[in-house]
Coordinates of C-alpha atoms in Angstrom, one line a residue:
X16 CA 16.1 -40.6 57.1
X17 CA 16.7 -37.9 59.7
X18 CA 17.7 -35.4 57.4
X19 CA 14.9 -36.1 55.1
X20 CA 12.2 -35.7 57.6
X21 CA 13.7 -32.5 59.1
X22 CA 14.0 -31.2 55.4
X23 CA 9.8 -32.2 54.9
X24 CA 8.6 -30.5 58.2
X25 CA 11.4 -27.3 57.6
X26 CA 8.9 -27.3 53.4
X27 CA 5.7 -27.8 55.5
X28 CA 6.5 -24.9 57.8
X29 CA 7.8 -22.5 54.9
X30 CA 5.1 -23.3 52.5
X31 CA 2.4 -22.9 55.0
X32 CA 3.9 -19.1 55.2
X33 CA 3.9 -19.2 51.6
X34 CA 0.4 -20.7 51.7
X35 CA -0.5 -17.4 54.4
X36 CA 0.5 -14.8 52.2
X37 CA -1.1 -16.7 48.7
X38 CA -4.2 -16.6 50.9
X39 CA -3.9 -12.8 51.8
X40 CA -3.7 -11.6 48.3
X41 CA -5.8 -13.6 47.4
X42 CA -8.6 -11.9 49.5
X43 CA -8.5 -8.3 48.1
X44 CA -8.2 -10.0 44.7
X45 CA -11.3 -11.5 45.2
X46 CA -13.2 -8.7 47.0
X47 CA -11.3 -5.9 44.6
X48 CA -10.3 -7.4 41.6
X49 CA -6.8 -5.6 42.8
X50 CA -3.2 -7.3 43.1
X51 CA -1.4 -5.9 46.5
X52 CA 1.8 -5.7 45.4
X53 CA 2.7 -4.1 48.8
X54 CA 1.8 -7.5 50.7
X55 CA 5.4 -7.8 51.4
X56 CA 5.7 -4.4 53.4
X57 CA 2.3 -5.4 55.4
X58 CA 4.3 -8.1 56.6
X59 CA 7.3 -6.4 57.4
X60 CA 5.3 -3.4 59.3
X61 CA 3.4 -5.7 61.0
X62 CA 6.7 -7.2 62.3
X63 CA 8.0 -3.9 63.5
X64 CA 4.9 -3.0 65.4
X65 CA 4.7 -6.4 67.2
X66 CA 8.4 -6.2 68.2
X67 CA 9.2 -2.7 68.1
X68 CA 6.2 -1.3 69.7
X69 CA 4.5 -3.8 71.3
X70 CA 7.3 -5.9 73.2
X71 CA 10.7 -3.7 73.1
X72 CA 8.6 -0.2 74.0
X73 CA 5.4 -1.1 75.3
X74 CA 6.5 -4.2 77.0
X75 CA 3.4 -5.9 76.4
X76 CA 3.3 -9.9 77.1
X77 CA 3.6 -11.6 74.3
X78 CA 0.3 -12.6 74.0
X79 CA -0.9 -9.1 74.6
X80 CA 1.9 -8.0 72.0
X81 CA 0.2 -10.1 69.5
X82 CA -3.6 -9.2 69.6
X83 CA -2.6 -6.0 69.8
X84 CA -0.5 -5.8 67.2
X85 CA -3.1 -7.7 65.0
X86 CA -5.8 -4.9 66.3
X87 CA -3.2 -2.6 64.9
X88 CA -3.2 -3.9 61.5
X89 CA -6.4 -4.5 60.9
X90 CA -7.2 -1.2 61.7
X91 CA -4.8 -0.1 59.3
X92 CA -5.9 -2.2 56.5
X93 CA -9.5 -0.5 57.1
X94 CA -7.3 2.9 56.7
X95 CA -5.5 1.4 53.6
X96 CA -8.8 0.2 51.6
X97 CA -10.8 4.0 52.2
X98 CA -7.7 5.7 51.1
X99 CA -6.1 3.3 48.6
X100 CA -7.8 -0.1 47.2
X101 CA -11.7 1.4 47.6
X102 CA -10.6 4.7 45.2
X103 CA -8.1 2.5 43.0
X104 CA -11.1 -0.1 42.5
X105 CA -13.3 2.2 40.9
X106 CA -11.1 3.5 38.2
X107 CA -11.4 0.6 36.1
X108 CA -7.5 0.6 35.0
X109 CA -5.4 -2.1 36.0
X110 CA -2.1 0.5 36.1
X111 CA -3.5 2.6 38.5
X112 CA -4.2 -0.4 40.5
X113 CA -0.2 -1.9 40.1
X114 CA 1.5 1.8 40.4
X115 CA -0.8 2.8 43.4
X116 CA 0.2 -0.6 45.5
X117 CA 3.9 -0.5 45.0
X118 CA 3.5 3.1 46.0
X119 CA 1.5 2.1 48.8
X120 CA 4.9 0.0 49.8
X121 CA 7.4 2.3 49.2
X122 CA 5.3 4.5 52.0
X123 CA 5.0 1.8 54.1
X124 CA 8.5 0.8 53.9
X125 CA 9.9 4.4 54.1
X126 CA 7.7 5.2 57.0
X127 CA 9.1 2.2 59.0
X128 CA 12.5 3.0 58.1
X129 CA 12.0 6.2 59.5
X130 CA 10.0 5.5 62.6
X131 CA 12.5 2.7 63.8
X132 CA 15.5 3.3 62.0
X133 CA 17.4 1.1 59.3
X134 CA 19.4 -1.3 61.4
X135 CA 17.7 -4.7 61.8
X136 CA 17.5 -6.3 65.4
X137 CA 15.7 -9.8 66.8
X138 CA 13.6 -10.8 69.5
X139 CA 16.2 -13.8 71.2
X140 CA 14.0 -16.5 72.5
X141 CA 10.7 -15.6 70.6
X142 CA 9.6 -19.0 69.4
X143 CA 12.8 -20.4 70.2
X144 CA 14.2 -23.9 71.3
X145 CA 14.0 -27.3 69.4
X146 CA 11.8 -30.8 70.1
X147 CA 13.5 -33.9 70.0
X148 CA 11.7 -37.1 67.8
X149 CA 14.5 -39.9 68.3
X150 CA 17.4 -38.8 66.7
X151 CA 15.8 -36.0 65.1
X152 CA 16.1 -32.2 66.2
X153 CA 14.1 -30.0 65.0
X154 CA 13.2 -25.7 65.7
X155 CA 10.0 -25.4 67.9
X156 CA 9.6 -22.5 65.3
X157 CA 8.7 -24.6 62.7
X158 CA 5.7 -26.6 65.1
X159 CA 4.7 -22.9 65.7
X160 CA 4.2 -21.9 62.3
X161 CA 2.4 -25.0 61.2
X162 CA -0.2 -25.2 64.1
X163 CA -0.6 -21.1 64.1
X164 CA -1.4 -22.0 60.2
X165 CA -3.7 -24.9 60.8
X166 CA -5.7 -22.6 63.0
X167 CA -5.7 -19.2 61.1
X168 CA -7.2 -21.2 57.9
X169 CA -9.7 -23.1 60.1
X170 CA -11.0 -19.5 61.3
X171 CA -11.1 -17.9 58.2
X172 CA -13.1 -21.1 56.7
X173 CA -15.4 -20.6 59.7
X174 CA -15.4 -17.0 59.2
X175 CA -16.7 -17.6 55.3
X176 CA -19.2 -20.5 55.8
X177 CA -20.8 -19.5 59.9
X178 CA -20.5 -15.9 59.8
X179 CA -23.4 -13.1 57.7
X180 CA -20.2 -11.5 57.1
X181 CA -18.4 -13.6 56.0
X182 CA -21.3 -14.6 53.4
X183 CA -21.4 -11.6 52.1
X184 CA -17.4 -11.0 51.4
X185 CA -18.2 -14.4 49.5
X186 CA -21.0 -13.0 47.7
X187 CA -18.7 -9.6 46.8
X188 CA -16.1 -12.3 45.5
X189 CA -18.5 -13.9 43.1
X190 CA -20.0 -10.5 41.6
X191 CA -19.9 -7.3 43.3
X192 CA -22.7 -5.9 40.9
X193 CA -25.1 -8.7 41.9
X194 CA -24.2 -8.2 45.6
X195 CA -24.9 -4.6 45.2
X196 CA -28.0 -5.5 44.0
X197 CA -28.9 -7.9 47.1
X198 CA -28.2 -4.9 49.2
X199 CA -24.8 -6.0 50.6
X200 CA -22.2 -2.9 50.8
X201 CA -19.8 -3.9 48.7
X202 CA -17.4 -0.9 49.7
X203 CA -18.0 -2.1 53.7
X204 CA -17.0 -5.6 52.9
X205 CA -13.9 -4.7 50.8
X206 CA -13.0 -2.6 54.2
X207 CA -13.6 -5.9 56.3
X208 CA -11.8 -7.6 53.8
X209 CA -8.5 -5.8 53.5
X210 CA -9.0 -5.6 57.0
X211 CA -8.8 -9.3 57.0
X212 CA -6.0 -9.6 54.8
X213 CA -3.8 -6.9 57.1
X214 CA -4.1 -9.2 59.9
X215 CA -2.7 -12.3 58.1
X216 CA -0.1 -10.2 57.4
X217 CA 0.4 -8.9 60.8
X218 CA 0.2 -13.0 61.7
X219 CA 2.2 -14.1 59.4
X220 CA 5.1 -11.0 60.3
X221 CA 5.1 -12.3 63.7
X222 CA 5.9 -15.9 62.8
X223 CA 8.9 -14.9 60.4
X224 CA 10.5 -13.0 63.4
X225 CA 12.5 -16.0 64.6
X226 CA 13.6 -16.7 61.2
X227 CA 14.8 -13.4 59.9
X228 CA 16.2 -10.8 61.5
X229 CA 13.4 -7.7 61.9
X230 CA 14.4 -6.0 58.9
X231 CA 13.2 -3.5 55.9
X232 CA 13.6 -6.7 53.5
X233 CA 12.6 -9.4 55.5
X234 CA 9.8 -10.1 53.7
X235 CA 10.9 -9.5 50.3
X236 CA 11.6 -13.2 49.0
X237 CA 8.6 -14.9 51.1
X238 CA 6.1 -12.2 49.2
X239 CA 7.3 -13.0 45.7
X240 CA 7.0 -16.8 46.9
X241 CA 3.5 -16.1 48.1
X242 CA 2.8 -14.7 44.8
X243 CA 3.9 -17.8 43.5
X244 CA 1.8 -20.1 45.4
X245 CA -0.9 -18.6 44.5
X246 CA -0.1 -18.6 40.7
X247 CA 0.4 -22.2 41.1
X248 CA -2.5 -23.2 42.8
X249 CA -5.0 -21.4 40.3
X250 CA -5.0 -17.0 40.8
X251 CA -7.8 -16.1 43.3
X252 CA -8.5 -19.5 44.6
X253 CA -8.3 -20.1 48.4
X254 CA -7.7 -23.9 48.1
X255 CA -5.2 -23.4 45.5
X256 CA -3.4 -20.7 47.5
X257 CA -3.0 -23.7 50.4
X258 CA -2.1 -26.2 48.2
X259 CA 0.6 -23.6 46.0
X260 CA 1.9 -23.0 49.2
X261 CA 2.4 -26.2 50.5
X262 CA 4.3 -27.5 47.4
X263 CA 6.6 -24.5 46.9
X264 CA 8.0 -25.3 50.5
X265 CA 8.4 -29.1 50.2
X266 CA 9.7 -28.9 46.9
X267 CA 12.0 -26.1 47.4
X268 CA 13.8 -27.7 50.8
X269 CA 13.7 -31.0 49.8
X270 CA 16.0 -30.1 46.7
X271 CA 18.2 -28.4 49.4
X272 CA 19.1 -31.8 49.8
X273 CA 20.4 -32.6 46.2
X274 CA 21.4 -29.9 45.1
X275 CA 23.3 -26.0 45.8
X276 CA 21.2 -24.2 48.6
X277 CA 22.3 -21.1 46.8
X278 CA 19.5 -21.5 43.8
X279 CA 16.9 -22.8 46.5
X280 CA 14.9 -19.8 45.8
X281 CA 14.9 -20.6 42.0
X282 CA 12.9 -23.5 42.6
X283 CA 9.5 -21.4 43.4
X284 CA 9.8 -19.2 40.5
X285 CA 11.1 -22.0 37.8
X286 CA 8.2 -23.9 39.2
X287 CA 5.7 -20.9 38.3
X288 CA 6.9 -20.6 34.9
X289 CA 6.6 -24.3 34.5
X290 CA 2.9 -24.3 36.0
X291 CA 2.2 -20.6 33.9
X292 CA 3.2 -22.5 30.4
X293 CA 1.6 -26.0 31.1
X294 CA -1.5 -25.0 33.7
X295 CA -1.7 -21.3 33.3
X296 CA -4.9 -21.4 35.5
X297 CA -3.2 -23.4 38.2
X298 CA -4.3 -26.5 39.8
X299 CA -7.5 -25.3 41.3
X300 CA -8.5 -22.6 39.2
X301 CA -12.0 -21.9 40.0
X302 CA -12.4 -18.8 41.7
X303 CA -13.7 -20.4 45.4
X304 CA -13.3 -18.6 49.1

């Protein structure tokens, strides 16, 4: 019973990462029409700035690490959308949209490697320790990442439903030629938007940290999952991302316990293919932010 419960909260905390970086795609998707298939290296640079620039040379607090460093990559994803989604997302050509993201990454990834080197490194006590329920012990990691979660999805439905902007980035999702047509700046909100999405990333970086080592790849396999999730829970829908998410992770560790760890990260993709040839538009496939 311990081990089963320990395996559930270990799926809940991965898939709400998974569930994260579903969401985060899922944005520009629906602002762009584009897939970032750099999300991955996002996550990874916004790792490397919290704890290579903002802890081990600026020596920031942590908390002061982390708004800064989500300052950072928002202001970046406003960089990245002028220069890269905004131009790509007028051409009308969906391989100039693919080839121009994984070229975005390769930048990205290249740019890091050469900024802070190639050798990974950690941040020991970051979201360390464990809590004790009984008999059960447990990483404080995994509270972390489900509470940090809870609250980052909780703002961004805020941020859609209370906010003008937010309004409008929901209007932009539903028909940029309409929005247009309302008078909303559809290039301004695909700015606000990426800019949005960057700073999941930057989040979502920052929570990994005490799982991975801070390394070029350390968000290779959780993108690809996060890709999943969102396949599975219907492409471009924010529920669906949440609820993709969420069943990648639980179904994922809990067959840790029955069968080889070493094919645990089969599970996401066979689980895709499954959902891709049964329920190709996912569980919750309308298009809703």
């Amino acid at each position: 019973m311990e081990s089963f419960l320990q395996l559930v909260v270990s799926g809940i905390s991965m898939g709400c990462i998974y569930c994260l970086v579903a969401v985060e795609f899922s944005l520009i998707w629906n602002a762009s029409g584009l897939i970032n298939f750099g999300h991955d290296s996002f996550i990874m640079f916004g790792a490397y700035v919290f704890a290579g620039s903002m802890i081990l040379r600026a020596n920031l607090s942590v908390p002061a690490a982390i708004i800064s460093s989500l300052v950072f990559m928002a202001a970046f994803g406003v960089l990245v959308a002028v220069t890269i989604f905004i131009p790509l997302s007028r051409l009308g050509s969906d391989i100039f949209a693919v080839m121009g993201t994984i070229m975005l990454a390769k930048i990205i990834s290249e740019s890091v490697r050469l900024f802070y080197g190639a050798a990974p490194f950690s941040l020991p006590g970051f979201l360390g320790g464990t809590v004790k329920f009984g008999n059960v012990v447990m990483g404080r990691v995994s509270f972390y990442i489900i509470f940090i979660t809870i609250v980052t999805l909780i703002c961004i439905h805020l941020l859609f439903s209370k906010t003008k902007i937010g309004r409008a980035m929901r209007c932009v999702a539903q028909d940029k030629d309409a929005a247009s047509l309302m008078g909303i700046n559809v290039q301004r909100n695909i700015m606000a938007t990426v800019a949005l999405s960057s700073a999941i990333c930057g989040i979502i970086g920052v929570l990994i940290i005490p799982l991975f080592s801070v390394d070029l790849n350390m968000a290779s396999m959780i993108g690809l999952k996060g890709f999943a999730s969102g396949i599975i829970g219907g492409f471009g829908s924010m529920p669906g991302a949440m609820v993709g998410g969420i069943l990648i992770g639980l179904i994922e560790n809990l067959y840790t316990g029955i069968g080889p760890a070493i094919y645990k990260d089969v599970v996401a993709f066979l689980l895709m293919i499954i959902f891709l040839m049964i329920k190709p538009k996912g569980i919750m496939a309308k298009k809703n932010l």
